[in-house]
mmCIF file of C-alpha atoms in Angstrom:
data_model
loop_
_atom_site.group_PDB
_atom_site.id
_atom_site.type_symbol
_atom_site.label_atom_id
_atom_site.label_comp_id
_atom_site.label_asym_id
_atom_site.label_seq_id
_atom_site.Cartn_x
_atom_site.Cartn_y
_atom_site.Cartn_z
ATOM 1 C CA UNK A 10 25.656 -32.729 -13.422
ATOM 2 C CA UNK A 11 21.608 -31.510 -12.777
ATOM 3 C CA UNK A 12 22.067 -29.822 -9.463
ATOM 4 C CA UNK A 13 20.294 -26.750 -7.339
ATOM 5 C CA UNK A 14 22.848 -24.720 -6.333
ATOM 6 C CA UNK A 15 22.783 -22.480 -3.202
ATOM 7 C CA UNK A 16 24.802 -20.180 -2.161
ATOM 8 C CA UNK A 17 26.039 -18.822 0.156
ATOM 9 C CA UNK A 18 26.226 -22.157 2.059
ATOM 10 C CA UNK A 19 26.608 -20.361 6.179
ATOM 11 C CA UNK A 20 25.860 -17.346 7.090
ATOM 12 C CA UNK A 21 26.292 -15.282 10.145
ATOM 13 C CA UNK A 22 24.937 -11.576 10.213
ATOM 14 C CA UNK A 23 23.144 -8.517 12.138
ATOM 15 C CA UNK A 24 19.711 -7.722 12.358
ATOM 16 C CA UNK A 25 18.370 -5.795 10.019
ATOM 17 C CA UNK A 26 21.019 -6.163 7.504
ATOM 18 C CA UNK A 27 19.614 -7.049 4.220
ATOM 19 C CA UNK A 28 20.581 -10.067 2.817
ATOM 20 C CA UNK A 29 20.025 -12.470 -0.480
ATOM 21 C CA UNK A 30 20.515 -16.116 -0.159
ATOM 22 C CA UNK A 31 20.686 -17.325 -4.387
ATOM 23 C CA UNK A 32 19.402 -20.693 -5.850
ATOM 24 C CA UNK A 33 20.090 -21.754 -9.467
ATOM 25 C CA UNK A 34 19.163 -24.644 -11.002
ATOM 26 C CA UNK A 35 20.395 -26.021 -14.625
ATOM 27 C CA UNK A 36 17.543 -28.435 -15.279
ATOM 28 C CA UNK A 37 15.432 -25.850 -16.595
ATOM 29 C CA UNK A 38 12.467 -26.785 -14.364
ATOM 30 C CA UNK A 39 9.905 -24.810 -14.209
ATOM 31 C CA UNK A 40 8.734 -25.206 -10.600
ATOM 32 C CA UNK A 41 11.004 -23.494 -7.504
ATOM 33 C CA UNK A 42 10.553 -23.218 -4.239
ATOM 34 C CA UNK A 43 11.771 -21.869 -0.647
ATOM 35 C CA UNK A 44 11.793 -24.002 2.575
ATOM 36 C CA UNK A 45 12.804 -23.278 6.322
ATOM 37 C CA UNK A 46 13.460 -26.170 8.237
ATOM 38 C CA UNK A 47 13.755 -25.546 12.027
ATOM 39 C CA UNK A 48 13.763 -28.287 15.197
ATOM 40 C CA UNK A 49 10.227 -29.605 15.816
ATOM 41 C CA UNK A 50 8.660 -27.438 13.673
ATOM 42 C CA UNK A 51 9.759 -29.754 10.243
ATOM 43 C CA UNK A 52 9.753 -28.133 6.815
ATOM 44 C CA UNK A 53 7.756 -24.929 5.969
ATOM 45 C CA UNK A 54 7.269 -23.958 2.872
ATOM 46 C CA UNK A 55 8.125 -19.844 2.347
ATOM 47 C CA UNK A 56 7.156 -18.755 -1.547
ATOM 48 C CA UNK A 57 6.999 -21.326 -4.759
ATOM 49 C CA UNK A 58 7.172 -20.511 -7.912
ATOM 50 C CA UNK A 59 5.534 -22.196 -11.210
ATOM 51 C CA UNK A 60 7.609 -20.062 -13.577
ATOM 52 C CA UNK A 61 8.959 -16.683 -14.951
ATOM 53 C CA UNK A 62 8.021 -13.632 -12.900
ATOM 54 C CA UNK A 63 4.772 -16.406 -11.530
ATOM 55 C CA UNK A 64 5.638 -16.819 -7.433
ATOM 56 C CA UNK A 65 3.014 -17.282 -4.406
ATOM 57 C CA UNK A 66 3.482 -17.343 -0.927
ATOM 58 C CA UNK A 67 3.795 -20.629 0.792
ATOM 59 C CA UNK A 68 3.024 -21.347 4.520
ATOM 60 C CA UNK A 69 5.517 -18.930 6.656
ATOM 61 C CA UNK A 70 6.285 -15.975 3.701
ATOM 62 C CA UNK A 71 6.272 -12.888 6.384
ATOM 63 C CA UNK A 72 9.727 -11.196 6.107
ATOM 64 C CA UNK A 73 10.857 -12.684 3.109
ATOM 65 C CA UNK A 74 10.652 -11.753 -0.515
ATOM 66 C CA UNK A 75 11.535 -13.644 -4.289
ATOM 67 C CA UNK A 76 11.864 -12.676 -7.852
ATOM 68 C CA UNK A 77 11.844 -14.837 -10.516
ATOM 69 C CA UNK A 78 13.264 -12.841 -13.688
ATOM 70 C CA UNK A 79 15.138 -15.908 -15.507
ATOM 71 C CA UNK A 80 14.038 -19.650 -15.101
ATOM 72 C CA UNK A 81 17.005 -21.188 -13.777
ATOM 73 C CA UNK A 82 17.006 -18.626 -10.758
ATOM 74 C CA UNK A 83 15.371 -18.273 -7.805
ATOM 75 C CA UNK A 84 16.255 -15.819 -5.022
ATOM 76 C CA UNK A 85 15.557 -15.367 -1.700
ATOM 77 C CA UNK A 86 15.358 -12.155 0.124
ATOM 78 C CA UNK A 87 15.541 -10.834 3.341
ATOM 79 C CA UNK A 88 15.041 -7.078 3.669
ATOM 80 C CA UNK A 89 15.611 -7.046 6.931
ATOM 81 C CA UNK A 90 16.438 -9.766 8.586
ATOM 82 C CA UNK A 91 15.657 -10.648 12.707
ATOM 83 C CA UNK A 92 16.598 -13.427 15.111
ATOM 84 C CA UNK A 93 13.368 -15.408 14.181
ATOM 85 C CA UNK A 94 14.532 -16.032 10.866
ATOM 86 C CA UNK A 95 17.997 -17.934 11.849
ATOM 87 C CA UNK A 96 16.818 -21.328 10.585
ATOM 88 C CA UNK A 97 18.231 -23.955 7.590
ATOM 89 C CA UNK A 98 16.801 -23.060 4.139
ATOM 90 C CA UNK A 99 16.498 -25.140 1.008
ATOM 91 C CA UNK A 100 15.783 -24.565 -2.485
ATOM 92 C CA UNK A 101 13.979 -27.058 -4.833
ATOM 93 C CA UNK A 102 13.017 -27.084 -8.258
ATOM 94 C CA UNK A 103 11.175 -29.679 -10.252
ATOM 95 C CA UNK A 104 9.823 -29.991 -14.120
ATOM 96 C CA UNK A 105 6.541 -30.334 -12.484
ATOM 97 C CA UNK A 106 3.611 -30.209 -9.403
ATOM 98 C CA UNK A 107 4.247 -34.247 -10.768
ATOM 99 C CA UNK A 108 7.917 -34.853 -10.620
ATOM 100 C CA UNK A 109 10.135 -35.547 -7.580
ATOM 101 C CA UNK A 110 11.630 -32.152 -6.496
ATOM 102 C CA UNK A 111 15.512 -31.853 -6.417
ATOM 103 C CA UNK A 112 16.901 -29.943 -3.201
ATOM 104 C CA UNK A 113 19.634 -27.255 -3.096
ATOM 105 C CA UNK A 114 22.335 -28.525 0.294
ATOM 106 C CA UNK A 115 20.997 -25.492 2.457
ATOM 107 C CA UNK A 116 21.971 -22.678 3.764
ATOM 108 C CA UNK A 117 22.480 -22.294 7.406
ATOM 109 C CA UNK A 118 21.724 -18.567 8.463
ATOM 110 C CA UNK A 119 22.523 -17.283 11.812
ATOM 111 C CA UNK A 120 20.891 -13.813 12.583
ATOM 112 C CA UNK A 121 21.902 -12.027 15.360
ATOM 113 C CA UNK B 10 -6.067 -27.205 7.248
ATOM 114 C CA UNK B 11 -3.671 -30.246 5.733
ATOM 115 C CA UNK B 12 -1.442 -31.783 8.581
ATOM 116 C CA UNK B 13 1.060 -34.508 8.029
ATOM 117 C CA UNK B 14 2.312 -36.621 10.867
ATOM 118 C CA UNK B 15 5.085 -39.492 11.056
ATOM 119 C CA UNK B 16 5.417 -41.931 13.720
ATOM 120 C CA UNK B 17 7.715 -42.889 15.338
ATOM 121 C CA UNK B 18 9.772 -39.970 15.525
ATOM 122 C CA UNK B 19 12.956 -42.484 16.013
ATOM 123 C CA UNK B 20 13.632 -45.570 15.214
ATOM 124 C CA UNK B 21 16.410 -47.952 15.526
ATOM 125 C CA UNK B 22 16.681 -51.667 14.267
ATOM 126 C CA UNK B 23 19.624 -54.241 13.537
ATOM 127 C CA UNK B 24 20.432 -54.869 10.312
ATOM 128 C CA UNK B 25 19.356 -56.982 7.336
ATOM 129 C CA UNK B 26 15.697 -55.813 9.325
ATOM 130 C CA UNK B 27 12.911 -55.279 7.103
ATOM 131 C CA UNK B 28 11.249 -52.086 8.541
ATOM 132 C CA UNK B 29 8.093 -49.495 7.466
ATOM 133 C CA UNK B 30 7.992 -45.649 8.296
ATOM 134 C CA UNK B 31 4.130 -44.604 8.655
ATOM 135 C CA UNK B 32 2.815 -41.333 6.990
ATOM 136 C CA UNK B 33 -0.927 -40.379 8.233
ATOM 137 C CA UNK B 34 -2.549 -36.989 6.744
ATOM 138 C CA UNK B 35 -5.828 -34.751 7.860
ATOM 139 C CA UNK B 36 -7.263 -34.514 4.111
ATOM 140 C CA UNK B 37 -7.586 -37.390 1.826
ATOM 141 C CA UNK B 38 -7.643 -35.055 -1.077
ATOM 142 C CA UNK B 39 -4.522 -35.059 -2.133
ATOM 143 C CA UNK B 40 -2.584 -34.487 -5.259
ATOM 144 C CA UNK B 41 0.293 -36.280 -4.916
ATOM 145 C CA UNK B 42 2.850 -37.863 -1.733
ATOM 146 C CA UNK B 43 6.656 -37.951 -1.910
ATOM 147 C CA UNK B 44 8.614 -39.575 0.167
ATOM 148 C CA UNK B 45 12.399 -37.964 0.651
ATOM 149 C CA UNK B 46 15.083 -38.906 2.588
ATOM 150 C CA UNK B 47 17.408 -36.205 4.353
ATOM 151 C CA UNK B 48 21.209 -37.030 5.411
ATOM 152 C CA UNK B 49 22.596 -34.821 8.331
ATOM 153 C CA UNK B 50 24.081 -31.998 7.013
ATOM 154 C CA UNK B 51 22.778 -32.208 3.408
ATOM 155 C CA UNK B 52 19.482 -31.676 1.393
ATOM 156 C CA UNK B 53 16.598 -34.184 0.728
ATOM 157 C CA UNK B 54 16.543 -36.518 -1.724
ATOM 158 C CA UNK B 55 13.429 -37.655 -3.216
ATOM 159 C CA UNK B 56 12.885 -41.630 -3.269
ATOM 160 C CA UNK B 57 9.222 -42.045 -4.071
ATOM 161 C CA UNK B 58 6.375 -39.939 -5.311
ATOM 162 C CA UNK B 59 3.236 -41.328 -5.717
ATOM 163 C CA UNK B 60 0.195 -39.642 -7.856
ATOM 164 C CA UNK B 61 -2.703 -39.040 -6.159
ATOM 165 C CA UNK B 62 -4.636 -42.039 -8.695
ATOM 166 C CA UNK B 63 -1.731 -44.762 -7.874
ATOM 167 C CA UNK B 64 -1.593 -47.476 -4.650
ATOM 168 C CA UNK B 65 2.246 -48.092 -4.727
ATOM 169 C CA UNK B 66 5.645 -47.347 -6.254
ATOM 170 C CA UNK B 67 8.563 -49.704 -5.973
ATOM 171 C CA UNK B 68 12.441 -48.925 -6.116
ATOM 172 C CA UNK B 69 15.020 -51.345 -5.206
ATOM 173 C CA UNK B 70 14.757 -51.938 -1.697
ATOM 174 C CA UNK B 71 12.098 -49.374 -1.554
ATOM 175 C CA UNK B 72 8.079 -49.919 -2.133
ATOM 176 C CA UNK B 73 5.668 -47.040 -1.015
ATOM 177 C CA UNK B 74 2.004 -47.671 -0.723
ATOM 178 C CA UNK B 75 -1.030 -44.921 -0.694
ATOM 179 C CA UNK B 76 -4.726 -45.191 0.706
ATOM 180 C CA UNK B 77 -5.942 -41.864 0.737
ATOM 181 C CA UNK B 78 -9.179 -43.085 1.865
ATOM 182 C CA UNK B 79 -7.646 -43.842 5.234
ATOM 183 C CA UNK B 80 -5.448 -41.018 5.002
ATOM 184 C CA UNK B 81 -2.304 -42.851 5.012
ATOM 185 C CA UNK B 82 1.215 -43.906 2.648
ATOM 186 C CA UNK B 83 4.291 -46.388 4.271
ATOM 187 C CA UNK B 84 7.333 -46.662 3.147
ATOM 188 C CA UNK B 85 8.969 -49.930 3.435
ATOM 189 C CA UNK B 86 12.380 -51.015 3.590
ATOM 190 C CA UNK B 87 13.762 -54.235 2.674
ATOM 191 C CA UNK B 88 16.905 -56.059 4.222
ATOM 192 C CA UNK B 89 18.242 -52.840 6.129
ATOM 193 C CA UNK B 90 21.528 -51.846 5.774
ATOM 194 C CA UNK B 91 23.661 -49.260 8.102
ATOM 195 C CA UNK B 92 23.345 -46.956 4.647
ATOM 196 C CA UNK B 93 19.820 -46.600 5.188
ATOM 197 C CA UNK B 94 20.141 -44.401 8.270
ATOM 198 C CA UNK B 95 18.944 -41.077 7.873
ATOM 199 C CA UNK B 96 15.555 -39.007 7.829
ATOM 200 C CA UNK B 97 13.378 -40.141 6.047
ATOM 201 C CA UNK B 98 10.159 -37.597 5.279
ATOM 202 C CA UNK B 99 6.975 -37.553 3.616
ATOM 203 C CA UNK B 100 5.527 -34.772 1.758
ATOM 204 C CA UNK B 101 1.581 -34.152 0.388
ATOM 205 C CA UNK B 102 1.229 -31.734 -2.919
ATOM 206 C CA UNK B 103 -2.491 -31.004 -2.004
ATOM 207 C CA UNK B 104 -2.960 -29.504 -5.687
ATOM 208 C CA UNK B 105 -0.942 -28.619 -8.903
ATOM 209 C CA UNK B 106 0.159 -25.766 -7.411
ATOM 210 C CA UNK B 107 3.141 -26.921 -6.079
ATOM 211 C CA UNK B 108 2.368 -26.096 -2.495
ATOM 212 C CA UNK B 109 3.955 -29.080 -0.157
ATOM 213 C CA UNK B 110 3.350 -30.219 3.451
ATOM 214 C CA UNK B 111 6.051 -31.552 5.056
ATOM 215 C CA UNK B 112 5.700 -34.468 7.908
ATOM 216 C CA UNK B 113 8.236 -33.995 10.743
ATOM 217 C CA UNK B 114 10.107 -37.042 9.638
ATOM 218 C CA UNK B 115 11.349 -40.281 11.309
ATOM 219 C CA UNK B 116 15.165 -40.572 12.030
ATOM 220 C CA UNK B 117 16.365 -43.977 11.562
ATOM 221 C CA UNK B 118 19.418 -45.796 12.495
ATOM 222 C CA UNK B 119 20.659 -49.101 11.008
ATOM 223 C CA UNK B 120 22.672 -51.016 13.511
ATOM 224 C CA UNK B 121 25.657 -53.046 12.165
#
């Protein structure tokens, strides 16, 4: 089944505590990327990425960081982590800038 | 700077209702628009994307038109069903870079 695959799917944890939130896809697409979704503020895009070891910052990419080593991986990366960034992420990936993006389920982080 | 607004923010019909969601957007030069919907709890799902050169695209129920001259794409629904409740969001690729502005969405409810 094509899927994006995040893990893990909740997560409670401490400031400053560094953390990596994964996203594999088996489509091999070429194009990933990180959202944050928080209330009234929508979905914000945090780093994209149009291929191997090629990634640039989206709209919101302070405190985070990504690697992109292999093509059906994507992760995200929180060095260390603060309140502000509690939110809902999602990973996508798509074939293309053209195609429809498939989305990962989230992950709901909690930092306190 | 690109900003993508949906209105209304809610929206709630009986059903069998045919219904459109409005998408407006600053810059008319645009790569592409998607349309996604998002259920509570889960990830989005696209339903629609529409290249910057095209007017429409039609799925089932579904028909989304584009007129970036007036900065604006609708999604319409056909005979509504208590299924089609969820978010429903638009997103404009302003290049092929795979960078995506989100709209805040519209949260519809189907009434049986």
């Amino acid at each position: 089944e094509a899927q994006v695959t995040q893990n893990p799917r909740y997560l409670i944890t401490v400031t400053g505590k560094k953390l990596t939130v994964t996203c594999s896809q088996n489509m091999n697409h070429e194009y990933m990327s990180w959202y944050r979704q928080d209330p009234g503020l929508g979905l914000r895009q945090i780093y994209y990425s149009m291929n191997v070891e090629v990634t640039d910052k989206g709209d919101v990419p302070e405190g985070y960081k990504v690697s992109r080593k292999e093509k059906r991986n994507f992760p995200l990366i929180l060095e260390s982590p603060s309140p502000n960034q509690t939110s809902l992420y999602f990973c996508a990936s798509s074939l293309s800038a053209s195609q429809p993006q498939h989305f990962g389920d989230g992950t709901r982080l909690s930092i306190l | 700077k690109q900003e993508v607004t949906q209105i209304p923010a809610a929206l709630s019909v009986p059903e069998g209702e045919n219904l459109v969601l409005n998408c407006s957007f600053t810059d008319s030069a645009i790569y592409n628009l998607q349309w996604f919907r998002q259920d509570p709890g889960k990830g989005l799902t696209s339903l629609l994307l529409i290249q910057s050169s095209q007017r429409e695209q039609t799925s089932g129920r579904l028909n989304a038109s584009l007129d970036k001259s007036s900065g604006r794409s609708t999604l319409y629904i056909a005979a509504s069903q208590p299924g089609d409740s969820a978010t429903y969001l638009c997103a404009v690729g302003m290049d092929s870079s795979y960078k995506l502005i989100f709209g805040s969405g519209t949260r519809l409810l189907v009434r049986p």
